[in-house]
C-alpha atoms as a PDB file:
ATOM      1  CA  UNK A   1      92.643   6.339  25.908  1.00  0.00           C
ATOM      2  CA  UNK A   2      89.190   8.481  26.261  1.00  0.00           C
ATOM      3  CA  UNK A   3      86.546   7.628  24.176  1.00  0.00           C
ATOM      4  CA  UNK A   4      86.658  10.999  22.538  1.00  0.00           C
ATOM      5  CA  UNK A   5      90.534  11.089  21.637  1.00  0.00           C
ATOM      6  CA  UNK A   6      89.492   7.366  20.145  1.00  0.00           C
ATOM      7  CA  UNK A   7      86.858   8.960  18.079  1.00  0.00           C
ATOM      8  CA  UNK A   8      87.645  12.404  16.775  1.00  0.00           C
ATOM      9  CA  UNK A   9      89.389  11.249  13.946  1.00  0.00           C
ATOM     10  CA  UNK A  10      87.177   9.556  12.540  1.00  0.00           C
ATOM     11  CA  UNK A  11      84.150  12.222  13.002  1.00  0.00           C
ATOM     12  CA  UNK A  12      86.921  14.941  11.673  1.00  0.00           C
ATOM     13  CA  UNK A  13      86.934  12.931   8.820  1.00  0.00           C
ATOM     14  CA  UNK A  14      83.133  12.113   8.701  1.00  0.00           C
ATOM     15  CA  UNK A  15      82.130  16.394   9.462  1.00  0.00           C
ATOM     16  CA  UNK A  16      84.856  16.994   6.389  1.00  0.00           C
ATOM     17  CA  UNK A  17      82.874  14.655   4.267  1.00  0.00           C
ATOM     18  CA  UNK A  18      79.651  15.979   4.878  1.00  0.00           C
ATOM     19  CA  UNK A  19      80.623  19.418   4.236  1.00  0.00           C
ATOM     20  CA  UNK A  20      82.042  18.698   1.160  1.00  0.00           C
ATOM     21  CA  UNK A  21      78.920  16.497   0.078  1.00  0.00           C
ATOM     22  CA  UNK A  22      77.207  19.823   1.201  1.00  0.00           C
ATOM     23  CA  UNK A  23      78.619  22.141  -0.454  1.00  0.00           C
ATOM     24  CA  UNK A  24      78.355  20.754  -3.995  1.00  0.00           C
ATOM     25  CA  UNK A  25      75.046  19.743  -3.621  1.00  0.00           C
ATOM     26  CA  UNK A  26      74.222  23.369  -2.743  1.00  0.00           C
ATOM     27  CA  UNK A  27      76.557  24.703  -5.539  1.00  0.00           C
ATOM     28  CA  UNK A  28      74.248  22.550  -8.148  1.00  0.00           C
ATOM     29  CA  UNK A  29      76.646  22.754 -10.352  1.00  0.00           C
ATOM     30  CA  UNK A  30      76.593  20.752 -13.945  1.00  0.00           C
ATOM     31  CA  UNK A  31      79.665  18.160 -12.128  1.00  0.00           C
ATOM     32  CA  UNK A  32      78.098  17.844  -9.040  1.00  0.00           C
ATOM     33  CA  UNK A  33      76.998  14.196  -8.976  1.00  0.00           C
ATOM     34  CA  UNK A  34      80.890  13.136 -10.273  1.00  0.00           C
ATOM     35  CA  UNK A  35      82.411  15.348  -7.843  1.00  0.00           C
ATOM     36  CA  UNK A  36      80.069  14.015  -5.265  1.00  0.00           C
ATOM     37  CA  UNK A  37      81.465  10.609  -5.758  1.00  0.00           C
ATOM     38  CA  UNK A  38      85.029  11.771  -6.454  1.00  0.00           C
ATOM     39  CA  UNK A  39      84.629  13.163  -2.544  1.00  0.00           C
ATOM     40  CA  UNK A  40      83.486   9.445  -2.263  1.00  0.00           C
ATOM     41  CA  UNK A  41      86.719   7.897  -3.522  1.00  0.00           C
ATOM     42  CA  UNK A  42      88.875  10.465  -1.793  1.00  0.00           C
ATOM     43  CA  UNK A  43      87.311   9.445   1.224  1.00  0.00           C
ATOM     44  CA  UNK A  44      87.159   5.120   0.813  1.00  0.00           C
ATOM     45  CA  UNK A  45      91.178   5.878  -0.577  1.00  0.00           C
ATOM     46  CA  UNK A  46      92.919   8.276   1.096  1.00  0.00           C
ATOM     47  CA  UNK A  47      90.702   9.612   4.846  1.00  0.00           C
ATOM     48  CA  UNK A  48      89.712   6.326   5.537  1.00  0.00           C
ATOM     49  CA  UNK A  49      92.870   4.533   4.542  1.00  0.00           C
ATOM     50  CA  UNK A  50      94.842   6.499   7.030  1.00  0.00           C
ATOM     51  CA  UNK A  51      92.227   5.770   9.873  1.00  0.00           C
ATOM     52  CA  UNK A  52      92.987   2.039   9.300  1.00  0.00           C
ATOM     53  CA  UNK A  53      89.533   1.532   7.681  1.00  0.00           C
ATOM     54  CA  UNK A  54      88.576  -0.217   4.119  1.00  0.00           C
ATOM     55  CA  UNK A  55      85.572   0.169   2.342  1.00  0.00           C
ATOM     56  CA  UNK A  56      85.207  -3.072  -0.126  1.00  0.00           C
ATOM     57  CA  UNK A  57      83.219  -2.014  -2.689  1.00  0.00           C
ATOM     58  CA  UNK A  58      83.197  -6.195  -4.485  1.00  0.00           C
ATOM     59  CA  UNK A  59      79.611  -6.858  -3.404  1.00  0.00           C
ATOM     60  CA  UNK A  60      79.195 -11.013  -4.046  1.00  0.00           C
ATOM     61  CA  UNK A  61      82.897 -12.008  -2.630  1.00  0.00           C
ATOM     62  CA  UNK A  62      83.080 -14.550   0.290  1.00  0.00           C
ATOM     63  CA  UNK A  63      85.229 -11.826   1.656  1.00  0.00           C
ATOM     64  CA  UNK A  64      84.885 -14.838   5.084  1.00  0.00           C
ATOM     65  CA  UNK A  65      87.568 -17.017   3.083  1.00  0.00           C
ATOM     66  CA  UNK A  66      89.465 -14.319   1.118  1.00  0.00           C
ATOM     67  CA  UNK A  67      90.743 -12.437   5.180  1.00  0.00           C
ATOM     68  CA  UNK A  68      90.662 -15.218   7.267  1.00  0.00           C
ATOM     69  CA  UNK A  69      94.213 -15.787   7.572  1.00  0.00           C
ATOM     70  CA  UNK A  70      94.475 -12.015   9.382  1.00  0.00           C
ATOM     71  CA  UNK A  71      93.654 -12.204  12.975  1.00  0.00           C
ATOM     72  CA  UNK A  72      94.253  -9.031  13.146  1.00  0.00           C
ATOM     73  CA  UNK A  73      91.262  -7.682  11.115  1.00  0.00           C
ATOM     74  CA  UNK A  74      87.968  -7.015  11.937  1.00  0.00           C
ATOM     75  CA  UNK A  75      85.835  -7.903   9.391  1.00  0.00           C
ATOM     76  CA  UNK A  76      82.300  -6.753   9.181  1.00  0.00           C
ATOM     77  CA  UNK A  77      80.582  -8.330   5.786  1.00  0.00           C
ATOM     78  CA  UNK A  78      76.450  -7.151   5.672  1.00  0.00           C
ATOM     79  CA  UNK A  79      74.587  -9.285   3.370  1.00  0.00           C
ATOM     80  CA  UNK A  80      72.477  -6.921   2.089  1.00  0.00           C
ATOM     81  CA  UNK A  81      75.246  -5.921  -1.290  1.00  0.00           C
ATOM     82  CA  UNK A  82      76.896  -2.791   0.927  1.00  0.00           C
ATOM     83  CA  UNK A  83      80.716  -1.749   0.939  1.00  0.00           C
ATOM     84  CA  UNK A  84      82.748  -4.272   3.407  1.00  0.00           C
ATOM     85  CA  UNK A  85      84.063  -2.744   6.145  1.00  0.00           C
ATOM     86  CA  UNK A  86      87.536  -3.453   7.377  1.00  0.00           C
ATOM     87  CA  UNK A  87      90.089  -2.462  10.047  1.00  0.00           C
ATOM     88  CA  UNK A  88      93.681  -3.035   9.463  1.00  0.00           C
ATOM     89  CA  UNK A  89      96.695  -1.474  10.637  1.00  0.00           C
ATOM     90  CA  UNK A  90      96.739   2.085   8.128  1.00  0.00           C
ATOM     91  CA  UNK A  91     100.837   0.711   6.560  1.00  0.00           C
ATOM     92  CA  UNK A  92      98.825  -2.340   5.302  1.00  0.00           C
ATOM     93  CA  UNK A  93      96.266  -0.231   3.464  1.00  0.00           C
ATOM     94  CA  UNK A  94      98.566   2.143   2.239  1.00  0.00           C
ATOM     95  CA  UNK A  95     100.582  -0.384   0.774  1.00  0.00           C
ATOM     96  CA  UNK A  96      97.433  -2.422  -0.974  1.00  0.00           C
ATOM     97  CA  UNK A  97      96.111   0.996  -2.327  1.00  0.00           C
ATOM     98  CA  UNK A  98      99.415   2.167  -3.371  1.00  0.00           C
ATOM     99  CA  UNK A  99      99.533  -1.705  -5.318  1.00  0.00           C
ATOM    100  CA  UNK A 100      96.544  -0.952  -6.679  1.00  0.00           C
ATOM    101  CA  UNK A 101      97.420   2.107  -8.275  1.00  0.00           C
ATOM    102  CA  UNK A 102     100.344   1.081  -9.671  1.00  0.00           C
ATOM    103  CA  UNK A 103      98.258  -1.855 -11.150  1.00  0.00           C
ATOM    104  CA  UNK A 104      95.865   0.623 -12.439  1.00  0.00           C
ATOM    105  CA  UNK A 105      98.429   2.754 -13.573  1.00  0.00           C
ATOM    106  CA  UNK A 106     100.308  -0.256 -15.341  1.00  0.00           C
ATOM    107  CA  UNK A 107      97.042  -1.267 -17.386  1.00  0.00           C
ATOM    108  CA  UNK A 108      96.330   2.338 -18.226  1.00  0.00           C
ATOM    109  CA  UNK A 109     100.063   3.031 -19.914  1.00  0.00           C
ATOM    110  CA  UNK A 110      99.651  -0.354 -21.505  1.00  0.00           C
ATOM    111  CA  UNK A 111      96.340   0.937 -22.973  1.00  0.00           C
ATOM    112  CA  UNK A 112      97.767   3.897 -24.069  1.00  0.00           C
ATOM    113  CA  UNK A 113     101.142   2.517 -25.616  1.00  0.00           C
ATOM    114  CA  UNK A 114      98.136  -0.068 -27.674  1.00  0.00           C
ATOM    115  CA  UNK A 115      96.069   3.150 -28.469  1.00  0.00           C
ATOM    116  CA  UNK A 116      99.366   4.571 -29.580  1.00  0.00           C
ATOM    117  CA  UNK A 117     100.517   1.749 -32.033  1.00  0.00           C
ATOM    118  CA  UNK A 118      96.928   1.429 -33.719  1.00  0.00           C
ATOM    119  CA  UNK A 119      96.922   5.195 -34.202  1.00  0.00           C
ATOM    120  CA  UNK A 120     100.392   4.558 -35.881  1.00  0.00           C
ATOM    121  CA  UNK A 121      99.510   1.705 -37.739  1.00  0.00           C
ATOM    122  CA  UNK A 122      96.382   3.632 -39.096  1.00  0.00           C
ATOM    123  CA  UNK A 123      98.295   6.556 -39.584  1.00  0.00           C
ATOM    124  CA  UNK A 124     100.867   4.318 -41.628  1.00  0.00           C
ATOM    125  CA  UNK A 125      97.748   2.576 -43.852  1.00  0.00           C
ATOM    126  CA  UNK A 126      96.387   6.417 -44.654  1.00  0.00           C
ATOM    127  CA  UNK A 127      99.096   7.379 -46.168  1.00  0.00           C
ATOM    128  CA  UNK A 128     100.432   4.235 -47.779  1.00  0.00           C
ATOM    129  CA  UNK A 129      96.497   4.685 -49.357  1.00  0.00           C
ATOM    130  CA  UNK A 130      97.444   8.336 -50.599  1.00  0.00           C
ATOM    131  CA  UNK A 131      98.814   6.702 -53.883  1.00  0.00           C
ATOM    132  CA  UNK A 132      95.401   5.738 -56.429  1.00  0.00           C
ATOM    133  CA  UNK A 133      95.522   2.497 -57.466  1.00  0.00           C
ATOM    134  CA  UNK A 134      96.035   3.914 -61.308  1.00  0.00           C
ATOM    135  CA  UNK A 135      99.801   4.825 -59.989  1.00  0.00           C
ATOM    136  CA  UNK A 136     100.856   2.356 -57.862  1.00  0.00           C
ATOM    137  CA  UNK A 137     102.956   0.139 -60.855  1.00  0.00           C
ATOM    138  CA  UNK A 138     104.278   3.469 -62.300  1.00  0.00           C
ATOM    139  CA  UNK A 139     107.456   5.245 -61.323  1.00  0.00           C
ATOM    140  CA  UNK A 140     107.573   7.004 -59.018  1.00  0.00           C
ATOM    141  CA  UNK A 141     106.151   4.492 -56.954  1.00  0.00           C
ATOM    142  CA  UNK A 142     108.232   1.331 -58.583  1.00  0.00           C
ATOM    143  CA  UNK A 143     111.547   1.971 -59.819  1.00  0.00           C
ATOM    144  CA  UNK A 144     111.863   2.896 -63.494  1.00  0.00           C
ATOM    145  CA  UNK A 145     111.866   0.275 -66.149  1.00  0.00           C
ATOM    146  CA  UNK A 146     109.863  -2.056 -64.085  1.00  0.00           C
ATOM    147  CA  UNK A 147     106.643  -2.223 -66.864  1.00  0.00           C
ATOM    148  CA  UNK A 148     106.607  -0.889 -70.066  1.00  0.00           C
ATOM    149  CA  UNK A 149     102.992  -0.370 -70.722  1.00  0.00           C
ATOM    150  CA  UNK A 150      99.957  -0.647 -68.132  1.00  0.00           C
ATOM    151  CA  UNK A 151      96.159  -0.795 -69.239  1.00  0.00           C
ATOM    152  CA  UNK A 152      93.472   1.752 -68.485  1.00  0.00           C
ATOM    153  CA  UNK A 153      93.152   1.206 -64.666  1.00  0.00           C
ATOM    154  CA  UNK A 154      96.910   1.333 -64.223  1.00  0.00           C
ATOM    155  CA  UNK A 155      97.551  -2.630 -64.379  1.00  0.00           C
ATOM    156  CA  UNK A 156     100.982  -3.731 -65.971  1.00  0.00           C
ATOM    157  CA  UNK A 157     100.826  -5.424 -69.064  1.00  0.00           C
ATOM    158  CA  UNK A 158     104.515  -5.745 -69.890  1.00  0.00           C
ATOM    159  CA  UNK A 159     107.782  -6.208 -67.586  1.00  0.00           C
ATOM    160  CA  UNK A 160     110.630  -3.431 -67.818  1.00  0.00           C
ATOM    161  CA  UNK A 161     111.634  -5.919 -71.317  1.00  0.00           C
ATOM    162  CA  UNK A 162     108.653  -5.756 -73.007  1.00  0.00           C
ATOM    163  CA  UNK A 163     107.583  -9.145 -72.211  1.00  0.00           C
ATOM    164  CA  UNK A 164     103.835 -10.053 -71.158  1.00  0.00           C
ATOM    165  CA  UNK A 165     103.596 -10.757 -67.185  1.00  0.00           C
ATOM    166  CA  UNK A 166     103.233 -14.315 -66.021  1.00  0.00           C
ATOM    167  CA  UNK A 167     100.281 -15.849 -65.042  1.00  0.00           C
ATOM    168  CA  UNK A 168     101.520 -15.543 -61.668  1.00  0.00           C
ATOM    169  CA  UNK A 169     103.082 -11.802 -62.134  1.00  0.00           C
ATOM    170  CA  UNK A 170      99.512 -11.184 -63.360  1.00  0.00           C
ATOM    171  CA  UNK A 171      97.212 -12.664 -60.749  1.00  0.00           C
ATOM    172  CA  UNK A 172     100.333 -11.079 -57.967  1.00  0.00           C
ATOM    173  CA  UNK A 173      99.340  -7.071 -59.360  1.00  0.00           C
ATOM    174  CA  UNK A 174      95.544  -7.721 -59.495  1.00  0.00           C
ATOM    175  CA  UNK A 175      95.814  -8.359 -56.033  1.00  0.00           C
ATOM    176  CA  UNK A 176      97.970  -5.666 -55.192  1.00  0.00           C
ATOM    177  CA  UNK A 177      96.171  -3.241 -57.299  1.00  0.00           C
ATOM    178  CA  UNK A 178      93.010  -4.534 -55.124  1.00  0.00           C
ATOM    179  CA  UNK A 179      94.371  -3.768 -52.225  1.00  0.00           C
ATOM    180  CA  UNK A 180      95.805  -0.719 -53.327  1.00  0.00           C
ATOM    181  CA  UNK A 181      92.509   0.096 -54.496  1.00  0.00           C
ATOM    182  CA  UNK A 182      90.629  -0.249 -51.181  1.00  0.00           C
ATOM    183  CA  UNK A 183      93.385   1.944 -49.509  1.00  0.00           C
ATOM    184  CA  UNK A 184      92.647   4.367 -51.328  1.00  0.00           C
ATOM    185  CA  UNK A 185      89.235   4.654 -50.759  1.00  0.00           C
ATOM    186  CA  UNK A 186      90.101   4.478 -47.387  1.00  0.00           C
ATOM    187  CA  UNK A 187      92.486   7.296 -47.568  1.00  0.00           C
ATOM    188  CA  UNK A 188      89.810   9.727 -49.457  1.00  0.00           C
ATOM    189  CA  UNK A 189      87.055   8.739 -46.796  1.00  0.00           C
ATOM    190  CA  UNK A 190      89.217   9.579 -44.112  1.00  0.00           C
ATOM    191  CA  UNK A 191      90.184  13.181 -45.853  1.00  0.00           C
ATOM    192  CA  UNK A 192      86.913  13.555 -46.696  1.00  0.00           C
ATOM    193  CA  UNK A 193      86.389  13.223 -42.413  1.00  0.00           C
ATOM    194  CA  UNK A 194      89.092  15.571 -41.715  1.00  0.00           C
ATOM    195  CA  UNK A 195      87.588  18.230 -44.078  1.00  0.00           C
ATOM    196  CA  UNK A 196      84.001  18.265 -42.132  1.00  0.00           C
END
């Protein structure tokens, strides 16, 4: 094979680069710096991969030990922190990247499905907070003929009977009504958010 059919691929690819580096540094646009290094990613994943070349970006590997056991790559490791440069057959690179993605891809549903269910569960302790803590022991919100009388901040004083709560009854609705309480506040904070 002539040395130019051996090397016009990769020039193709390293002229396409350039001009695209060119361009948006010309264009000066307000994204030009991330779309600079976009070009950069396109490049290391997808021009280079098909060439049969990787560019390791994991400066402070002993990248020696981790290819070793592949005689067939060429592994060029520069001590000065730069990308590692390997040559591997372009199936074997297309197959790690396409890994990789579905890795990345993997963590960043996961994310999202854990985003999801905190936004729920948030969404869920807003609006059991709607109810003030002066209402929470009074039908509606417990069935009728639960308590018979409440004090001023909406405590029960008597059971559905008439009877005074139990110690324990007692000190079991103080702590609800706390809680209630602090939902609450939550709940106006948050509307109080939403209206700015």
């Amino acid at each position: 094979m002539k040395r130019e059919e051996i090397l016009m691929p990769y020039l193709r690819t390293l002229s396409s680069f350039r001009d695209g580096v060119r361009r948006l540094a010309m264009a000066k646009g307000d994204n030009a710096l991330k779309d600079i290094l976009a070009l950069s990613d396109n490049l290391r994943d997808t021009d280079l991969v098909l060439l049969g070349v990787a560019l390791d970006d994991q400066p402070g590997m002993s990248h020696s030990l981790k290819y070793s056991s592949y005689s067939h790559i060429h592994v060029s490791s520069p001590a000065d922190g730069k990308a590692l440069i390997k040559l591997m057959s372009p199936s074997d690179l297309i197959k790690a990247r396409d890994e990789k993605r579905a890795l990345a891809d993997s963590k960043a549903a996961k994310k999202a499905a854990a985003a999801e269910a905190e936004r729920l569960k948030r969404q869920q302790r807003l609006e059991k907070g709607r109810i003030p803590a002066e209402e929470i022991f009074k039908p509606p919100n417990v069935p009728e003929g639960t308590y018979s009388k409440w004090n001023e901040a909406g405590l029960p004083m008597l059971d559905g009977e008439g009877k005074e709560l139990s110690k324990s009854g007692a000190k079991k609705v103080a702590k609800d009504w706390g809680v209630q309480k602090k939902l609450h506040e939550e709940f106006l904070a948050w509307q109080e958010e939403e209206a700015q």
